[in-house]
Amino acid sequence: MRIGITCYPTYGGSGVVASELGVELARRGHEIHFISYALPVRLQQYDQHVFFHEVEVLTYPLFDHPPYTIALAAKMADVARQVGLDVLHVHYAIPHAVSAHLATEVLGPSAPAVVTTLHGTDITLVGRDPSLFSITRFAIERSDGVTCVSHYLAGRTRELFGVARPLTVIPNFVDTKRFARREEGSPRAFFAPRGERVLVHLSNFRPLKRIPDVLQVFAAVRRRLPAKLLLVGDGVERPAATSLAQELGVAGDVLFLSRQEDVPRLLLAGDVFLLPSEEESFGLAALEAQSCGLPVIATRVGGLPEVVADGETGYLFPVGSVQAMAEAAVALLQDAERLQKMGEAARRRALVHFDASLIVPRYEAFYAAVLAERRATPGGRPTAQPPPSA
Ligand code: GMT
């Protein structure tokens, strides 16, 4: 198949999933065309069968806001026409699903099938804002196929948007060969030269990640045993986190590593992964950590219970339960045998449920089903249904 993929190229789970999906599909012989305003973050090297089309947005004194949604639609239509796309797969509904719809209107009957993958905040936070609600709902209804990264997100989409159309759950995946436990190349001795325990957190440092909770959990652990905290990523909460680390007296043991390309290598240095988010439709970082054999201490929110098996591959707590999370971390870090067993279970869970070789074929099958349904529905794209209450 010739597949167009649009995603945010910046650091964020949806861009990571889209990039890795494109690379995996290319390995399976499909021709992949990324369409975005910059090269997606985990797509730094070109693979065979992978192409990148940059969306350029015109600036003009009249425009306070550059018209990205329209420029993207125009580029989607151009690429579809030039290379003959079968499928246009957009990640994160806003504005990508809207641009895809516009592109199909431009192209008419030769348009590719549009598949939209909902990732999380496009539904739970941004899409429900009154300024975007109706257009997001319309774009979901008009897509030829819609997938959600967790059962939780599918439920929330039905609940919040009142959509009746089918939503197919295809969970996120991980390359378990790249994200794997191994001793060689581990930077552990560099970060924890005195044999300290190492806790890791990775995110885009937005308020819903609850970075202060990460620091408070760590400070409580640090009071009980020698430990280091690796903070990977960057975002708006970073300056406040630096101050809080100082206030809590743990600044010397907290390493702000900013954005990093080689996430699998950094995870090798860790013992436990922390993800105390307020909202998480899936929690890709928790899956990547588990794949590297790290138990996860996280919140029981959103799709996280679908990723982390509570009591088996980590522990889940209500949002804000800093003390309980710290107790669980200390107990685990002080019990080498339990830590190892839980790490092995975490790795197994990634292998058995979320390996790329299991999940990517589900996308291929989904594309095939969507194309077959389009062929069977003459003249037809799905129509947008009014909300049930209207
Ligand atoms: O909201 C983010 O943290 C970024 C967002 C994205 O779209 O980049 O992440 C969402 O998608 C990820 C990939 O599917 C999921 O692993 C995250 O749980 C989800 N984030 C939230 O729901 C908050």
mmCIF file with all atom_site columns, N, CA, C and O and ligand atoms in Angstrom, residues 11-15 17 92 118-121 124 149 172 204 206 208-209 279-285, ligand 1:
data_model
loop_
_atom_site.group_PDB
_atom_site.id
_atom_site.type_symbol
_atom_site.label_atom_id
_atom_site.label_alt_id
_atom_site.label_comp_id
_atom_site.label_asym_id
_atom_site.label_entity_id
_atom_site.label_seq_id
_atom_site.pdbx_PDB_ins_code
_atom_site.Cartn_x
_atom_site.Cartn_y
_atom_site.Cartn_z
_atom_site.occupancy
_atom_site.B_iso_or_equiv
_atom_site.pdbx_formal_charge
_atom_site.auth_seq_id
_atom_site.auth_comp_id
_atom_site.auth_asym_id
_atom_site.auth_atom_id
_atom_site.pdbx_PDB_model_num
ATOM   1   N N   . TYR A 1 11  ? 8.218   16.324 20.214 1.00 0.00 ? 11  TYR A N   1
ATOM   2   C CA  . TYR A 1 11  ? 8.252   15.283 21.238 1.00 0.00 ? 11  TYR A CA  1
ATOM   3   C C   . TYR A 1 11  ? 6.859   15.087 21.795 1.00 0.00 ? 11  TYR A C   1
ATOM   4   O O   . TYR A 1 11  ? 6.231   16.018 22.249 1.00 0.00 ? 11  TYR A O   1
ATOM   5   N N   . GLY A 1 12  ? 6.369   13.892 21.762 1.00 0.00 ? 12  GLY A N   1
ATOM   6   C CA  . GLY A 1 12  ? 5.014   13.600 22.243 1.00 0.00 ? 12  GLY A CA  1
ATOM   7   C C   . GLY A 1 12  ? 4.662   12.218 21.752 1.00 0.00 ? 12  GLY A C   1
ATOM   8   O O   . GLY A 1 12  ? 5.127   11.789 20.677 1.00 0.00 ? 12  GLY A O   1
ATOM   9   N N   . GLY A 1 13  ? 3.851   11.522 22.539 1.00 0.00 ? 13  GLY A N   1
ATOM   10  C CA  . GLY A 1 13  ? 3.551   10.131 22.238 1.00 0.00 ? 13  GLY A CA  1
ATOM   11  C C   . GLY A 1 13  ? 2.972   9.892  20.855 1.00 0.00 ? 13  GLY A C   1
ATOM   12  O O   . GLY A 1 13  ? 3.341   8.926  20.179 1.00 0.00 ? 13  GLY A O   1
ATOM   13  N N   . SER A 1 14  ? 2.074   10.785 20.411 1.00 0.00 ? 14  SER A N   1
ATOM   14  C CA  . SER A 1 14  ? 1.415   10.508 19.132 1.00 0.00 ? 14  SER A CA  1
ATOM   15  C C   . SER A 1 14  ? 2.405   10.554 17.974 1.00 0.00 ? 14  SER A C   1
ATOM   16  O O   . SER A 1 14  ? 2.339   9.734  17.051 1.00 0.00 ? 14  SER A O   1
ATOM   17  N N   . GLY A 1 15  ? 3.367   11.484 18.043 1.00 0.00 ? 15  GLY A N   1
ATOM   18  C CA  . GLY A 1 15  ? 4.381   11.585 16.997 1.00 0.00 ? 15  GLY A CA  1
ATOM   19  C C   . GLY A 1 15  ? 5.299   10.377 17.008 1.00 0.00 ? 15  GLY A C   1
ATOM   20  O O   . GLY A 1 15  ? 5.706   9.870  15.956 1.00 0.00 ? 15  GLY A O   1
ATOM   21  N N   . VAL A 1 17  ? 4.513   7.300  18.114 1.00 0.00 ? 17  VAL A N   1
ATOM   22  C CA  . VAL A 1 17  ? 3.763   6.140  17.607 1.00 0.00 ? 17  VAL A CA  1
ATOM   23  C C   . VAL A 1 17  ? 3.659   6.209  16.077 1.00 0.00 ? 17  VAL A C   1
ATOM   24  O O   . VAL A 1 17  ? 3.913   5.217  15.378 1.00 0.00 ? 17  VAL A O   1
ATOM   25  N N   . TYR A 1 92  ? -3.713  12.078 15.915 1.00 0.00 ? 92  TYR A N   1
ATOM   26  C CA  . TYR A 1 92  ? -4.164  13.226 16.702 1.00 0.00 ? 92  TYR A CA  1
ATOM   27  C C   . TYR A 1 92  ? -5.169  13.983 15.818 1.00 0.00 ? 92  TYR A C   1
ATOM   28  O O   . TYR A 1 92  ? -4.819  14.514 14.763 1.00 0.00 ? 92  TYR A O   1
ATOM   29  N N   . LEU A 1 118 ? -6.988  8.395  17.323 1.00 0.00 ? 118 LEU A N   1
ATOM   30  C CA  . LEU A 1 118 ? -7.135  9.308  18.459 1.00 0.00 ? 118 LEU A CA  1
ATOM   31  C C   . LEU A 1 118 ? -6.120  8.895  19.522 1.00 0.00 ? 118 LEU A C   1
ATOM   32  O O   . LEU A 1 118 ? -5.963  7.704  19.807 1.00 0.00 ? 118 LEU A O   1
ATOM   33  N N   . HIS A 1 119 ? -5.445  9.884  20.101 1.00 0.00 ? 119 HIS A N   1
ATOM   34  C CA  . HIS A 1 119 ? -4.348  9.558  21.025 1.00 0.00 ? 119 HIS A CA  1
ATOM   35  C C   . HIS A 1 119 ? -4.632  9.921  22.472 1.00 0.00 ? 119 HIS A C   1
ATOM   36  O O   . HIS A 1 119 ? -4.034  9.337  23.372 1.00 0.00 ? 119 HIS A O   1
ATOM   37  N N   . GLY A 1 120 ? -5.429  10.925 22.711 1.00 0.00 ? 120 GLY A N   1
ATOM   38  C CA  . GLY A 1 120 ? -5.651  11.258 24.124 1.00 0.00 ? 120 GLY A CA  1
ATOM   39  C C   . GLY A 1 120 ? -6.161  12.662 24.298 1.00 0.00 ? 120 GLY A C   1
ATOM   40  O O   . GLY A 1 120 ? -7.371  12.909 24.298 1.00 0.00 ? 120 GLY A O   1
ATOM   41  N N   . THR A 1 121 ? -5.234  13.610 24.405 1.00 0.00 ? 121 THR A N   1
ATOM   42  C CA  . THR A 1 121 ? -5.678  14.965 24.715 1.00 0.00 ? 121 THR A CA  1
ATOM   43  C C   . THR A 1 121 ? -6.462  15.585 23.555 1.00 0.00 ? 121 THR A C   1
ATOM   44  O O   . THR A 1 121 ? -7.166  16.569 23.754 1.00 0.00 ? 121 THR A O   1
ATOM   45  N N   . THR A 1 124 ? -9.665  14.197 25.257 1.00 0.00 ? 124 THR A N   1
ATOM   46  C CA  . THR A 1 124 ? -9.946  14.445 26.676 1.00 0.00 ? 124 THR A CA  1
ATOM   47  C C   . THR A 1 124 ? -9.723  15.891 27.101 1.00 0.00 ? 124 THR A C   1
ATOM   48  O O   . THR A 1 124 ? -10.204 16.318 28.139 1.00 0.00 ? 124 THR A O   1
ATOM   49  N N   . VAL A 1 149 ? -6.177  4.404  20.984 1.00 0.00 ? 149 VAL A N   1
ATOM   50  C CA  . VAL A 1 149 ? -5.019  3.680  21.522 1.00 0.00 ? 149 VAL A CA  1
ATOM   51  C C   . VAL A 1 149 ? -5.337  2.871  22.788 1.00 0.00 ? 149 VAL A C   1
ATOM   52  O O   . VAL A 1 149 ? -4.484  2.132  23.270 1.00 0.00 ? 149 VAL A O   1
ATOM   53  N N   . ASN A 1 172 ? -1.027  0.965  21.498 1.00 0.00 ? 172 ASN A N   1
ATOM   54  C CA  . ASN A 1 172 ? 0.323   1.339  21.073 1.00 0.00 ? 172 ASN A CA  1
ATOM   55  C C   . ASN A 1 172 ? 1.254   0.145  21.207 1.00 0.00 ? 172 ASN A C   1
ATOM   56  O O   . ASN A 1 172 ? 0.929   -0.839 21.884 1.00 0.00 ? 172 ASN A O   1
ATOM   57  N N   . ASN A 1 204 ? 6.748   15.077 28.487 1.00 0.00 ? 204 ASN A N   1
ATOM   58  C CA  . ASN A 1 204 ? 6.916   16.404 27.888 1.00 0.00 ? 204 ASN A CA  1
ATOM   59  C C   . ASN A 1 204 ? 6.635   17.513 28.914 1.00 0.00 ? 204 ASN A C   1
ATOM   60  O O   . ASN A 1 204 ? 6.354   18.644 28.555 1.00 0.00 ? 204 ASN A O   1
ATOM   61  N N   . ARG A 1 206 ? 4.362   18.609 30.884 1.00 0.00 ? 206 ARG A N   1
ATOM   62  C CA  . ARG A 1 206 ? 3.176   19.469 30.926 1.00 0.00 ? 206 ARG A CA  1
ATOM   63  C C   . ARG A 1 206 ? 2.499   19.279 32.278 1.00 0.00 ? 206 ARG A C   1
ATOM   64  O O   . ARG A 1 206 ? 2.721   18.268 32.950 1.00 0.00 ? 206 ARG A O   1
ATOM   65  N N   . LEU A 1 208 ? -0.247  18.175 33.284 1.00 0.00 ? 208 LEU A N   1
ATOM   66  C CA  . LEU A 1 208 ? -0.952  16.923 33.601 1.00 0.00 ? 208 LEU A CA  1
ATOM   67  C C   . LEU A 1 208 ? -0.018  15.751 33.908 1.00 0.00 ? 208 LEU A C   1
ATOM   68  O O   . LEU A 1 208 ? -0.445  14.705 34.383 1.00 0.00 ? 208 LEU A O   1
ATOM   69  N N   . LYS A 1 209 ? 1.269   15.940 33.705 1.00 0.00 ? 209 LYS A N   1
ATOM   70  C CA  . LYS A 1 209 ? 2.242   14.888 34.075 1.00 0.00 ? 209 LYS A CA  1
ATOM   71  C C   . LYS A 1 209 ? 2.568   14.931 35.569 1.00 0.00 ? 209 LYS A C   1
ATOM   72  O O   . LYS A 1 209 ? 3.232   14.038 36.081 1.00 0.00 ? 209 LYS A O   1
ATOM   73  N N   . GLU A 1 279 ? -3.803  12.352 33.862 1.00 0.00 ? 279 GLU A N   1
ATOM   74  C CA  . GLU A 1 279 ? -4.589  11.832 32.730 1.00 0.00 ? 279 GLU A CA  1
ATOM   75  C C   . GLU A 1 279 ? -3.585  11.162 31.799 1.00 0.00 ? 279 GLU A C   1
ATOM   76  O O   . GLU A 1 279 ? -2.494  11.677 31.586 1.00 0.00 ? 279 GLU A O   1
ATOM   77  N N   . GLU A 1 280 ? -3.962  10.012 31.263 1.00 0.00 ? 280 GLU A N   1
ATOM   78  C CA  . GLU A 1 280 ? -3.045  9.313  30.357 1.00 0.00 ? 280 GLU A CA  1
ATOM   79  C C   . GLU A 1 280 ? -3.884  8.316  29.578 1.00 0.00 ? 280 GLU A C   1
ATOM   80  O O   . GLU A 1 280 ? -4.355  7.333  30.147 1.00 0.00 ? 280 GLU A O   1
ATOM   81  N N   . SER A 1 281 ? -4.071  8.565  28.309 1.00 0.00 ? 281 SER A N   1
ATOM   82  C CA  . SER A 1 281 ? -4.956  7.653  27.575 1.00 0.00 ? 281 SER A CA  1
ATOM   83  C C   . SER A 1 281 ? -4.291  6.305  27.352 1.00 0.00 ? 281 SER A C   1
ATOM   84  O O   . SER A 1 281 ? -4.962  5.290  27.183 1.00 0.00 ? 281 SER A O   1
ATOM   85  N N   . PHE A 1 282 ? -2.977  6.280  27.360 1.00 0.00 ? 282 PHE A N   1
ATOM   86  C CA  . PHE A 1 282 ? -2.246  5.017  27.214 1.00 0.00 ? 282 PHE A CA  1
ATOM   87  C C   . PHE A 1 282 ? -1.016  5.011  28.130 1.00 0.00 ? 282 PHE A C   1
ATOM   88  O O   . PHE A 1 282 ? -0.905  4.195  29.038 1.00 0.00 ? 282 PHE A O   1
ATOM   89  N N   . GLY A 1 283 ? -0.085  5.916  27.868 1.00 0.00 ? 283 GLY A N   1
ATOM   90  C CA  . GLY A 1 283 ? 1.151   5.955  28.664 1.00 0.00 ? 283 GLY A CA  1
ATOM   91  C C   . GLY A 1 283 ? 2.265   5.202  27.958 1.00 0.00 ? 283 GLY A C   1
ATOM   92  O O   . GLY A 1 283 ? 2.801   4.227  28.484 1.00 0.00 ? 283 GLY A O   1
ATOM   93  N N   . LEU A 1 284 ? 2.610   5.675  26.770 1.00 0.00 ? 284 LEU A N   1
ATOM   94  C CA  . LEU A 1 284 ? 3.624   4.997  25.963 1.00 0.00 ? 284 LEU A CA  1
ATOM   95  C C   . LEU A 1 284 ? 4.954   4.874  26.710 1.00 0.00 ? 284 LEU A C   1
ATOM   96  O O   . LEU A 1 284 ? 5.635   3.852  26.621 1.00 0.00 ? 284 LEU A O   1
ATOM   97  N N   . ALA A 1 285 ? 5.310   5.905  27.459 1.00 0.00 ? 285 ALA A N   1
ATOM   98  C CA  . ALA A 1 285 ? 6.589   5.882  28.181 1.00 0.00 ? 285 ALA A CA  1
ATOM   99  C C   . ALA A 1 285 ? 6.607   4.724  29.178 1.00 0.00 ? 285 ALA A C   1
ATOM   100 O O   . ALA A 1 285 ? 7.647   4.077  29.386 1.00 0.00 ? 285 ALA A O   1
HETATM 101 O O1  . GMT B 2 .   ? -0.715  14.335 25.694 1.00 0.00 ? 1   GMT B O1  1
HETATM 102 C C1  . GMT B 2 .   ? 0.450   13.956 25.552 1.00 0.00 ? 1   GMT B C1  1
HETATM 103 O O2  . GMT B 2 .   ? 1.202   13.665 26.452 1.00 0.00 ? 1   GMT B O2  1
HETATM 104 C C2  . GMT B 2 .   ? 0.964   13.872 24.194 1.00 0.00 ? 1   GMT B C2  1
HETATM 105 C C3  . GMT B 2 .   ? 0.035   12.985 23.510 1.00 0.00 ? 1   GMT B C3  1
HETATM 106 C C4  . GMT B 2 .   ? 0.354   13.034 22.105 1.00 0.00 ? 1   GMT B C4  1
HETATM 107 O O3  . GMT B 2 .   ? -0.587  12.931 21.376 1.00 0.00 ? 1   GMT B O3  1
HETATM 108 O O4  . GMT B 2 .   ? 1.484   13.235 21.708 1.00 0.00 ? 1   GMT B O4  1
HETATM 109 O O5  . GMT B 2 .   ? 0.092   11.723 24.202 1.00 0.00 ? 1   GMT B O5  1
HETATM 110 C C5  . GMT B 2 .   ? -1.063  10.960 24.166 1.00 0.00 ? 1   GMT B C5  1
HETATM 111 O O6  . GMT B 2 .   ? -0.765  9.970  23.209 1.00 0.00 ? 1   GMT B O6  1
HETATM 112 C C6  . GMT B 2 .   ? 0.215   9.007  23.594 1.00 0.00 ? 1   GMT B C6  1
HETATM 113 C C7  . GMT B 2 .   ? 0.447   8.069  22.424 1.00 0.00 ? 1   GMT B C7  1
HETATM 114 O O7  . GMT B 2 .   ? -0.713  7.403  22.059 1.00 0.00 ? 1   GMT B O7  1
HETATM 115 C C8  . GMT B 2 .   ? -0.269  8.268  24.834 1.00 0.00 ? 1   GMT B C8  1
HETATM 116 O O8  . GMT B 2 .   ? 0.707   7.319  25.227 1.00 0.00 ? 1   GMT B O8  1
HETATM 117 C C9  . GMT B 2 .   ? -0.461  9.286  25.959 1.00 0.00 ? 1   GMT B C9  1
HETATM 118 O O9  . GMT B 2 .   ? -0.999  8.611  27.073 1.00 0.00 ? 1   GMT B O9  1
HETATM 119 C C10 . GMT B 2 .   ? -1.422  10.378 25.517 1.00 0.00 ? 1   GMT B C10 1
HETATM 120 N N1  . GMT B 2 .   ? -1.416  11.428 26.535 1.00 0.00 ? 1   GMT B N1  1
HETATM 121 C C11 . GMT B 2 .   ? -2.488  11.695 27.301 1.00 0.00 ? 1   GMT B C11 1
HETATM 122 O O10 . GMT B 2 .   ? -3.537  11.103 27.208 1.00 0.00 ? 1   GMT B O10 1
HETATM 123 C C12 . GMT B 2 .   ? -2.298  12.761 28.304 1.00 0.00 ? 1   GMT B C12 1
#
